[in-house]
Amino acid sequence: QVQLVESGGGLVQAGGSLRLSCEASSSIFRLSDVGWYRQAPGKERESVAGITWSGSTNYVDSVKGRFTISRDNAKRTVYLQMSSLKPEDTAVYYCKLSYGVTNYWGRGTQVTVSS
């Protein structure tokens, strides 16, 4: 079983920045793809950004140019640097680790952007 712990969420004003972290408990991390997802109240969970085990990245259009995903395999951690935050970025942010056909989810961290 892999444990994922997200951190770094909080309350920030529009235009501000936050850096989220997702730390994994297992060394399979370095062979895994990791994604950040978010879910706003009353909405479905959506993919925000992803990074493969080899470092390739992808982003949903609404965050391109504002968010950056990165990973540090030595720390078993994936980061999501969020800049120019907007009120519509408000959500609970989750990370997901995919290893083979198995997915593991963290419990999430709340991000609230005030206008």
Short mmCIF file of N, CA and C in Angstrom, two decimals:
data_model
loop_
_atom_site.label_atom_id
_atom_site.label_comp_id
_atom_site.label_asym_id
_atom_site.label_seq_id
_atom_site.Cartn_x
_atom_site.Cartn_y
_atom_site.Cartn_z
N GLN A 1 0.84 -1.19 0.00
CA GLN A 1 0.00 0.00 0.00
C GLN A 1 0.88 1.25 0.00
N VAL A 2 0.54 2.21 -0.83
CA VAL A 2 1.28 3.45 -0.92
C VAL A 2 0.48 4.56 -0.28
N GLN A 3 1.08 5.28 0.60
CA GLN A 3 0.44 6.45 1.22
C GLN A 3 0.92 7.71 0.52
N LEU A 4 -0.03 8.60 0.25
CA LEU A 4 0.29 9.89 -0.35
C LEU A 4 -0.20 10.98 0.60
N VAL A 5 0.66 11.94 0.86
CA VAL A 5 0.28 13.03 1.75
C VAL A 5 0.48 14.35 1.02
N GLU A 6 -0.62 15.07 0.83
CA GLU A 6 -0.56 16.39 0.21
C GLU A 6 -0.41 17.46 1.29
N SER A 7 0.26 18.53 0.92
CA SER A 7 0.40 19.66 1.82
C SER A 7 0.59 20.93 1.00
N GLY A 8 0.49 22.07 1.66
CA GLY A 8 0.76 23.34 1.00
C GLY A 8 -0.46 24.15 0.64
N GLY A 9 -1.64 23.60 0.86
CA GLY A 9 -2.84 24.36 0.57
C GLY A 9 -3.05 25.48 1.56
N GLY A 10 -4.04 26.31 1.26
CA GLY A 10 -4.34 27.42 2.16
C GLY A 10 -5.21 28.45 1.50
N LEU A 11 -5.29 29.61 2.14
CA LEU A 11 -6.08 30.73 1.65
C LEU A 11 -5.13 31.76 1.06
N VAL A 12 -5.42 32.19 -0.15
CA VAL A 12 -4.57 33.17 -0.83
C VAL A 12 -5.45 34.12 -1.63
N GLN A 13 -4.98 35.33 -1.80
CA GLN A 13 -5.72 36.29 -2.61
C GLN A 13 -5.50 36.03 -4.10
N ALA A 14 -6.44 36.44 -4.89
CA ALA A 14 -6.31 36.33 -6.34
C ALA A 14 -5.01 36.99 -6.79
N GLY A 15 -4.32 36.30 -7.70
CA GLY A 15 -3.03 36.78 -8.16
C GLY A 15 -1.86 36.23 -7.38
N GLY A 16 -2.14 35.58 -6.27
CA GLY A 16 -1.09 35.04 -5.42
C GLY A 16 -0.61 33.68 -5.89
N SER A 17 0.28 33.09 -5.08
CA SER A 17 0.90 31.81 -5.43
C SER A 17 0.86 30.86 -4.25
N LEU A 18 0.86 29.58 -4.58
CA LEU A 18 0.99 28.52 -3.59
C LEU A 18 1.79 27.39 -4.23
N ARG A 19 2.48 26.62 -3.39
CA ARG A 19 3.14 25.41 -3.87
C ARG A 19 2.62 24.22 -3.10
N LEU A 20 2.01 23.31 -3.82
CA LEU A 20 1.52 22.07 -3.22
C LEU A 20 2.59 21.00 -3.32
N SER A 21 2.60 20.12 -2.33
CA SER A 21 3.52 18.99 -2.32
C SER A 21 2.74 17.70 -2.13
N CYS A 22 3.22 16.66 -2.73
CA CYS A 22 2.63 15.33 -2.56
C CYS A 22 3.78 14.36 -2.32
N GLU A 23 3.86 13.84 -1.11
CA GLU A 23 4.94 12.94 -0.74
C GLU A 23 4.43 11.51 -0.68
N ALA A 24 5.18 10.62 -1.30
CA ALA A 24 4.80 9.21 -1.33
C ALA A 24 5.62 8.40 -0.33
N SER A 25 5.03 7.32 0.15
CA SER A 25 5.67 6.52 1.19
C SER A 25 6.51 5.38 0.62
N SER A 26 6.44 5.18 -0.69
CA SER A 26 7.08 4.01 -1.27
C SER A 26 8.07 4.38 -2.36
N SER A 27 9.09 3.54 -2.48
CA SER A 27 10.11 3.78 -3.50
C SER A 27 9.63 3.50 -4.91
N ILE A 28 8.41 2.91 -5.04
CA ILE A 28 7.88 2.73 -6.40
C ILE A 28 7.58 4.10 -7.02
N PHE A 29 7.66 5.12 -6.20
CA PHE A 29 7.38 6.49 -6.68
C PHE A 29 8.16 6.79 -7.95
N ARG A 30 9.45 6.43 -7.97
CA ARG A 30 10.29 6.83 -9.09
C ARG A 30 9.88 6.15 -10.39
N LEU A 31 9.09 5.08 -10.31
CA LEU A 31 8.63 4.38 -11.50
C LEU A 31 7.17 4.70 -11.83
N SER A 32 6.63 5.67 -11.14
CA SER A 32 5.19 5.96 -11.24
C SER A 32 4.91 7.30 -11.90
N ASP A 33 3.76 7.34 -12.56
CA ASP A 33 3.23 8.61 -13.04
C ASP A 33 2.42 9.24 -11.90
N VAL A 34 2.46 10.53 -11.79
CA VAL A 34 1.74 11.22 -10.73
C VAL A 34 0.93 12.37 -11.33
N GLY A 35 -0.28 12.53 -10.84
CA GLY A 35 -1.11 13.61 -11.32
C GLY A 35 -1.72 14.40 -10.18
N TRP A 36 -1.99 15.66 -10.46
CA TRP A 36 -2.77 16.51 -9.54
C TRP A 36 -4.16 16.66 -10.11
N TYR A 37 -5.15 16.50 -9.25
CA TYR A 37 -6.55 16.65 -9.60
C TYR A 37 -7.17 17.65 -8.63
N ARG A 38 -8.32 18.19 -9.00
CA ARG A 38 -9.01 19.07 -8.08
C ARG A 38 -10.51 18.87 -8.21
N GLN A 39 -11.18 19.16 -7.11
CA GLN A 39 -12.63 19.04 -7.08
C GLN A 39 -13.21 20.22 -6.32
N ALA A 40 -13.99 21.01 -7.03
CA ALA A 40 -14.67 22.14 -6.43
C ALA A 40 -16.06 21.70 -5.97
N PRO A 41 -16.65 22.41 -5.02
CA PRO A 41 -17.98 22.02 -4.53
C PRO A 41 -18.99 21.94 -5.67
N GLY A 42 -19.70 20.82 -5.72
CA GLY A 42 -20.73 20.64 -6.73
C GLY A 42 -20.23 20.29 -8.11
N LYS A 43 -18.91 20.09 -8.23
CA LYS A 43 -18.34 19.78 -9.54
C LYS A 43 -17.62 18.44 -9.50
N GLU A 44 -17.40 17.89 -10.67
CA GLU A 44 -16.68 16.64 -10.77
C GLU A 44 -15.17 16.88 -10.59
N ARG A 45 -14.49 15.84 -10.15
CA ARG A 45 -13.04 15.94 -10.03
C ARG A 45 -12.44 16.03 -11.43
N GLU A 46 -11.47 16.94 -11.58
CA GLU A 46 -10.85 17.10 -12.89
C GLU A 46 -9.33 17.02 -12.77
N SER A 47 -8.73 16.56 -13.84
CA SER A 47 -7.27 16.51 -13.90
C SER A 47 -6.72 17.90 -14.12
N VAL A 48 -5.68 18.25 -13.38
CA VAL A 48 -5.07 19.57 -13.50
C VAL A 48 -3.72 19.48 -14.20
N ALA A 49 -2.88 18.56 -13.75
CA ALA A 49 -1.54 18.42 -14.31
C ALA A 49 -1.03 17.02 -14.01
N GLY A 50 -0.12 16.55 -14.86
CA GLY A 50 0.45 15.23 -14.63
C GLY A 50 1.91 15.21 -15.03
N ILE A 51 2.64 14.28 -14.43
CA ILE A 51 4.05 14.11 -14.77
C ILE A 51 4.34 12.62 -14.79
N THR A 52 4.96 12.17 -15.87
CA THR A 52 5.27 10.75 -15.98
C THR A 52 6.54 10.41 -15.20
N TRP A 53 6.80 9.12 -15.10
CA TRP A 53 8.00 8.68 -14.37
C TRP A 53 9.25 9.24 -15.04
N SER A 54 9.19 9.50 -16.37
CA SER A 54 10.35 10.01 -17.10
C SER A 54 10.40 11.52 -17.15
N GLY A 55 9.39 12.18 -16.60
CA GLY A 55 9.43 13.64 -16.50
C GLY A 55 8.59 14.40 -17.51
N SER A 56 7.88 13.72 -18.37
CA SER A 56 7.00 14.43 -19.30
C SER A 56 5.80 14.99 -18.54
N THR A 57 5.38 16.17 -18.94
CA THR A 57 4.30 16.84 -18.22
C THR A 57 3.12 17.17 -19.14
N ASN A 58 1.97 17.34 -18.53
CA ASN A 58 0.78 17.79 -19.26
C ASN A 58 -0.08 18.60 -18.32
N TYR A 59 -0.87 19.50 -18.90
CA TYR A 59 -1.71 20.41 -18.12
C TYR A 59 -3.07 20.58 -18.77
N VAL A 60 -4.08 20.81 -17.95
CA VAL A 60 -5.37 21.21 -18.49
C VAL A 60 -5.23 22.65 -19.00
N ASP A 61 -5.97 22.98 -20.02
CA ASP A 61 -5.79 24.29 -20.67
C ASP A 61 -5.95 25.45 -19.70
N SER A 62 -6.83 25.32 -18.73
CA SER A 62 -7.14 26.45 -17.85
C SER A 62 -5.99 26.83 -16.92
N VAL A 63 -4.98 25.97 -16.79
CA VAL A 63 -3.85 26.30 -15.90
C VAL A 63 -2.54 26.45 -16.65
N LYS A 64 -2.54 26.23 -17.93
CA LYS A 64 -1.30 26.35 -18.70
C LYS A 64 -0.73 27.76 -18.57
N GLY A 65 0.57 27.82 -18.33
CA GLY A 65 1.23 29.10 -18.15
C GLY A 65 1.15 29.64 -16.73
N ARG A 66 0.33 29.02 -15.89
CA ARG A 66 0.20 29.48 -14.50
C ARG A 66 0.70 28.43 -13.50
N PHE A 67 0.51 27.16 -13.82
CA PHE A 67 0.89 26.07 -12.92
C PHE A 67 2.07 25.30 -13.51
N THR A 68 2.93 24.81 -12.64
CA THR A 68 4.05 23.99 -13.06
C THR A 68 4.15 22.77 -12.16
N ILE A 69 4.18 21.60 -12.77
CA ILE A 69 4.35 20.36 -12.01
C ILE A 69 5.79 19.90 -12.15
N SER A 70 6.32 19.37 -11.05
CA SER A 70 7.70 18.88 -11.07
C SER A 70 7.81 17.75 -10.06
N ARG A 71 8.91 17.02 -10.13
CA ARG A 71 9.09 15.92 -9.20
C ARG A 71 10.53 15.85 -8.72
N ASP A 72 10.70 15.34 -7.51
CA ASP A 72 12.01 15.09 -6.92
C ASP A 72 11.99 13.65 -6.46
N ASN A 73 12.59 12.78 -7.25
CA ASN A 73 12.54 11.35 -6.93
C ASN A 73 13.27 11.02 -5.63
N ALA A 74 14.32 11.75 -5.34
CA ALA A 74 15.06 11.50 -4.10
C ALA A 74 14.20 11.76 -2.86
N LYS A 75 13.28 12.70 -2.98
CA LYS A 75 12.37 13.03 -1.87
C LYS A 75 11.02 12.36 -2.02
N ARG A 76 10.85 11.58 -3.10
CA ARG A 76 9.56 10.92 -3.37
C ARG A 76 8.42 11.94 -3.33
N THR A 77 8.64 13.07 -3.94
CA THR A 77 7.68 14.17 -3.85
C THR A 77 7.42 14.79 -5.22
N VAL A 78 6.16 15.09 -5.46
CA VAL A 78 5.75 15.86 -6.63
C VAL A 78 5.22 17.20 -6.15
N TYR A 79 5.57 18.24 -6.89
CA TYR A 79 5.16 19.59 -6.53
C TYR A 79 4.21 20.15 -7.60
N LEU A 80 3.35 21.04 -7.16
CA LEU A 80 2.54 21.82 -8.08
C LEU A 80 2.69 23.28 -7.68
N GLN A 81 3.47 24.00 -8.47
CA GLN A 81 3.65 25.44 -8.25
C GLN A 81 2.51 26.15 -8.95
N MET A 82 1.73 26.89 -8.18
CA MET A 82 0.56 27.58 -8.73
C MET A 82 0.76 29.08 -8.59
N SER A 83 0.68 29.78 -9.70
CA SER A 83 0.85 31.22 -9.71
C SER A 83 -0.35 31.87 -10.38
N SER A 84 -0.46 33.18 -10.21
CA SER A 84 -1.58 33.94 -10.79
C SER A 84 -2.91 33.25 -10.49
N LEU A 85 -3.08 32.88 -9.25
CA LEU A 85 -4.27 32.13 -8.86
C LEU A 85 -5.53 32.95 -9.04
N LYS A 86 -6.59 32.25 -9.40
CA LYS A 86 -7.89 32.86 -9.64
C LYS A 86 -8.92 32.24 -8.69
N PRO A 87 -10.01 32.95 -8.41
CA PRO A 87 -11.04 32.36 -7.55
C PRO A 87 -11.55 31.02 -8.06
N GLU A 88 -11.57 30.85 -9.37
CA GLU A 88 -12.05 29.58 -9.93
C GLU A 88 -11.08 28.42 -9.73
N ASP A 89 -9.89 28.70 -9.19
CA ASP A 89 -8.96 27.63 -8.82
C ASP A 89 -9.28 27.04 -7.45
N THR A 90 -10.23 27.64 -6.76
CA THR A 90 -10.62 27.14 -5.45
C THR A 90 -11.16 25.72 -5.54
N ALA A 91 -10.59 24.83 -4.76
CA ALA A 91 -10.98 23.41 -4.80
C ALA A 91 -10.15 22.65 -3.78
N VAL A 92 -10.52 21.40 -3.59
CA VAL A 92 -9.64 20.47 -2.89
C VAL A 92 -8.75 19.83 -3.95
N TYR A 93 -7.45 19.87 -3.71
CA TYR A 93 -6.49 19.33 -4.65
C TYR A 93 -5.98 17.98 -4.15
N TYR A 94 -6.01 17.01 -5.04
CA TYR A 94 -5.59 15.65 -4.72
C TYR A 94 -4.44 15.23 -5.63
N CYS A 95 -3.57 14.40 -5.12
CA CYS A 95 -2.60 13.78 -6.01
C CYS A 95 -2.93 12.30 -6.16
N LYS A 96 -2.59 11.79 -7.32
CA LYS A 96 -2.81 10.40 -7.65
C LYS A 96 -1.53 9.81 -8.20
N LEU A 97 -1.15 8.68 -7.66
CA LEU A 97 0.02 7.95 -8.15
C LEU A 97 -0.46 6.72 -8.89
N SER A 98 0.07 6.55 -10.09
CA SER A 98 -0.30 5.41 -10.92
C SER A 98 0.92 4.54 -11.14
N TYR A 99 0.79 3.28 -10.71
CA TYR A 99 1.88 2.31 -10.89
C TYR A 99 1.27 1.07 -11.53
N GLY A 100 1.61 0.85 -12.81
CA GLY A 100 0.94 -0.21 -13.54
C GLY A 100 -0.54 0.12 -13.66
N VAL A 101 -1.38 -0.81 -13.25
CA VAL A 101 -2.83 -0.60 -13.34
C VAL A 101 -3.41 -0.15 -12.00
N THR A 102 -2.57 0.13 -11.05
CA THR A 102 -3.03 0.50 -9.71
C THR A 102 -2.87 1.99 -9.48
N ASN A 103 -3.92 2.58 -8.93
CA ASN A 103 -3.89 4.01 -8.59
C ASN A 103 -4.02 4.19 -7.09
N TYR A 104 -3.29 5.15 -6.58
CA TYR A 104 -3.36 5.51 -5.18
C TYR A 104 -3.67 7.01 -5.09
N TRP A 105 -4.53 7.35 -4.13
CA TRP A 105 -4.94 8.75 -3.96
C TRP A 105 -4.57 9.25 -2.58
N GLY A 106 -4.25 10.53 -2.53
CA GLY A 106 -4.09 11.19 -1.25
C GLY A 106 -5.43 11.69 -0.75
N ARG A 107 -5.41 12.29 0.42
CA ARG A 107 -6.66 12.76 1.03
C ARG A 107 -7.01 14.18 0.62
N GLY A 108 -6.10 14.88 0.01
CA GLY A 108 -6.40 16.20 -0.50
C GLY A 108 -5.96 17.34 0.40
N THR A 109 -5.81 18.49 -0.22
CA THR A 109 -5.49 19.72 0.50
C THR A 109 -6.33 20.85 -0.08
N GLN A 110 -6.90 21.66 0.79
CA GLN A 110 -7.82 22.70 0.35
C GLN A 110 -7.05 23.93 -0.13
N VAL A 111 -7.45 24.43 -1.29
CA VAL A 111 -6.93 25.69 -1.81
C VAL A 111 -8.12 26.63 -1.98
N THR A 112 -8.03 27.79 -1.36
CA THR A 112 -9.09 28.78 -1.45
C THR A 112 -8.49 30.08 -1.94
N VAL A 113 -9.03 30.60 -3.04
CA VAL A 113 -8.54 31.85 -3.62
C VAL A 113 -9.63 32.89 -3.48
N SER A 114 -9.32 33.94 -2.75
CA SER A 114 -10.31 35.00 -2.53
C SER A 114 -10.16 36.09 -3.59
N SER A 115 -11.27 36.71 -3.92
CA SER A 115 -11.26 37.75 -4.96
C SER A 115 -11.02 39.12 -4.37
#
